[in-house]
């Protein structure tokens, strides 16, 4: 059942292909921003104007808050935090949402992984025991009893 969900997710991901290369990501970001070009003699002023004026999706040019004379929100101001119960409920909702994303192993996979771990631990215990015994024999040979 979980394998079916994995396959469905993979099919959805193929539909919304993400750019693989950095150049493709930059191109996608640039096309999404659509900065309006401005001609000016001073290059730095032109760059400031380009960053301040942005073409919105409906084609109108807007100015940044700084250009309009409005101040941006400072970092020192803290937003009001909801009460403890609302935060707890939100946390639990997010936990459940994350657990739904988990691909749980099947019984066969779980059994296989458990056996692999137990065999690995047994081998490591045997290795440590062997080295410990060898060093004990070496020390007793050198220093005697």
Short mmCIF file of C-alpha atoms in Angstrom, two decimals:
data_model
loop_
_atom_site.label_atom_id
_atom_site.label_comp_id
_atom_site.label_asym_id
_atom_site.label_seq_id
_atom_site.Cartn_x
_atom_site.Cartn_y
_atom_site.Cartn_z
CA UNK A 1 0.00 0.00 0.00
CA UNK A 2 2.79 2.42 0.85
CA UNK A 3 4.54 1.54 -2.40
CA UNK A 4 1.43 2.65 -4.31
CA UNK A 5 1.50 5.98 -2.50
CA UNK A 6 5.20 6.36 -3.32
CA UNK A 7 4.47 5.73 -7.00
CA UNK A 8 1.66 8.31 -7.03
CA UNK A 9 3.92 10.90 -5.44
CA UNK A 10 6.65 10.19 -7.99
CA UNK A 11 4.16 10.68 -10.83
CA UNK A 12 3.05 14.01 -9.35
CA UNK A 13 6.66 15.14 -9.04
CA UNK A 14 7.36 14.32 -12.68
CA UNK A 15 4.52 16.63 -13.73
CA UNK A 16 5.99 19.61 -11.86
CA UNK A 17 9.56 19.31 -13.06
CA UNK A 18 12.05 21.33 -11.06
CA UNK A 19 15.03 22.91 -12.80
CA UNK A 20 18.10 20.78 -12.26
CA UNK A 21 20.88 23.22 -13.06
CA UNK A 22 21.62 26.51 -11.36
CA UNK A 23 21.30 28.32 -14.68
CA UNK A 24 17.81 26.92 -15.20
CA UNK A 25 16.80 28.00 -11.68
CA UNK A 26 18.11 31.53 -12.28
CA UNK A 27 16.24 31.71 -15.58
CA UNK A 28 13.02 30.55 -13.94
CA UNK A 29 13.39 33.11 -11.14
CA UNK A 30 14.12 35.90 -13.61
CA UNK A 31 11.06 35.07 -15.69
CA UNK A 32 8.92 34.97 -12.55
CA UNK A 33 10.08 38.43 -11.41
CA UNK A 34 9.76 40.27 -14.72
CA UNK A 35 11.61 43.41 -13.65
CA UNK A 36 10.68 46.45 -15.76
CA UNK A 37 13.76 47.88 -17.54
CA UNK A 38 14.49 51.56 -17.01
CA UNK A 39 16.85 53.69 -19.06
CA UNK A 40 19.03 56.16 -17.23
CA UNK A 41 22.45 57.73 -17.50
CA UNK A 42 23.55 56.77 -14.03
CA UNK A 43 23.86 53.00 -13.79
CA UNK A 44 23.44 52.76 -10.00
CA UNK A 45 20.31 54.91 -10.08
CA UNK A 46 18.98 52.72 -12.88
CA UNK A 47 19.70 49.59 -10.86
CA UNK A 48 17.90 51.08 -7.84
CA UNK A 49 14.93 52.00 -9.98
CA UNK A 50 14.86 48.51 -11.49
CA UNK A 51 14.76 46.92 -8.06
CA UNK A 52 12.20 49.44 -6.75
CA UNK A 53 9.73 49.18 -9.63
CA UNK A 54 8.32 45.75 -10.25
CA UNK A 55 5.80 44.69 -12.85
CA UNK A 56 2.92 42.87 -11.21
CA UNK A 57 0.96 40.03 -12.80
CA UNK A 58 -1.69 42.40 -14.18
CA UNK A 59 0.95 44.49 -16.00
CA UNK A 60 0.95 47.56 -13.71
CA UNK A 61 4.21 48.94 -12.38
CA UNK A 62 4.38 49.24 -8.60
CA UNK A 63 6.92 50.89 -6.34
CA UNK A 64 8.52 49.45 -3.26
CA UNK A 65 7.43 50.61 0.20
CA UNK A 66 10.69 52.49 0.61
CA UNK A 67 10.05 54.45 -2.62
CA UNK A 68 6.53 55.29 -1.47
CA UNK A 69 7.83 56.75 1.79
CA UNK A 70 6.46 53.99 4.00
CA UNK A 71 8.71 52.28 6.48
CA UNK A 72 9.12 48.54 6.48
CA UNK A 73 8.36 46.55 9.61
CA UNK A 74 11.29 46.38 12.00
CA UNK A 75 12.60 43.10 13.31
CA UNK A 76 12.34 44.30 16.89
CA UNK A 77 8.56 44.30 16.86
CA UNK A 78 7.23 40.94 17.87
CA UNK A 79 4.01 39.64 16.41
CA UNK A 80 1.36 38.59 18.89
CA UNK A 81 1.70 34.93 19.70
CA UNK A 82 -1.48 32.88 19.96
CA UNK A 83 -2.27 31.31 23.31
CA UNK A 84 -0.71 28.03 24.43
CA UNK A 85 -3.66 25.84 23.44
CA UNK A 86 -3.79 27.15 19.87
CA UNK A 87 -0.06 26.61 19.49
CA UNK A 88 -0.35 23.08 20.89
CA UNK A 89 -3.21 22.22 18.51
CA UNK A 90 -1.24 23.64 15.58
CA UNK A 91 1.83 21.64 16.61
CA UNK A 92 -0.19 18.41 16.81
CA UNK A 93 -1.76 19.08 13.38
CA UNK A 94 1.69 19.59 11.89
CA UNK A 95 2.96 16.38 13.52
CA UNK A 96 0.08 14.40 12.02
CA UNK A 97 0.67 16.01 8.62
CA UNK A 98 4.37 15.04 8.73
CA UNK A 99 3.55 11.49 9.81
CA UNK A 100 1.26 11.14 6.80
CA UNK A 101 4.24 11.92 4.56
CA UNK A 102 6.27 9.08 6.06
CA UNK A 103 6.60 5.97 3.92
CA UNK A 104 6.24 3.17 6.43
CA UNK A 105 8.12 -0.09 5.77
CA UNK A 106 6.21 -3.26 5.01
CA UNK A 107 6.41 -6.24 7.38
CA UNK A 108 8.88 -7.99 5.06
CA UNK A 109 11.15 -4.92 4.88
CA UNK A 110 11.02 -4.50 8.66
CA UNK A 111 11.98 -8.14 9.23
CA UNK A 112 14.84 -7.88 6.72
CA UNK A 113 16.24 -4.69 8.25
CA UNK A 114 15.97 -6.13 11.77
CA UNK A 115 17.93 -9.24 10.77
CA UNK A 116 20.60 -7.13 9.05
CA UNK A 117 21.04 -5.00 12.18
CA UNK A 118 21.25 -8.03 14.49
CA UNK A 119 23.84 -9.73 12.26
CA UNK A 120 25.90 -6.54 12.09
CA UNK A 121 25.82 -6.14 15.88
CA UNK A 122 26.85 -9.80 16.35
CA UNK A 123 29.80 -9.35 13.98
CA UNK A 124 30.94 -6.20 15.77
CA UNK A 125 30.68 -7.91 19.19
CA UNK A 126 32.74 -10.83 17.87
CA UNK A 127 35.35 -8.43 16.46
CA UNK A 128 35.68 -6.49 19.74
CA UNK A 129 35.83 -9.73 21.74
CA UNK A 130 38.53 -11.10 19.43
CA UNK A 131 40.65 -7.95 19.67
CA UNK A 132 40.21 -7.79 23.44
CA UNK A 133 41.24 -11.42 23.83
CA UNK A 134 44.26 -10.93 21.53
CA UNK A 135 45.47 -7.87 23.47
CA UNK A 136 44.95 -9.73 26.77
CA UNK A 137 47.11 -12.61 25.53
CA UNK A 138 49.78 -10.18 24.32
CA UNK A 139 49.89 -8.30 27.63
CA UNK A 140 50.06 -11.49 29.70
CA UNK A 141 52.88 -12.80 27.43
CA UNK A 142 54.88 -9.59 27.82
CA UNK A 143 54.42 -8.97 31.55
CA UNK A 144 53.67 -12.49 32.78
CA UNK A 145 51.44 -13.34 35.63
#
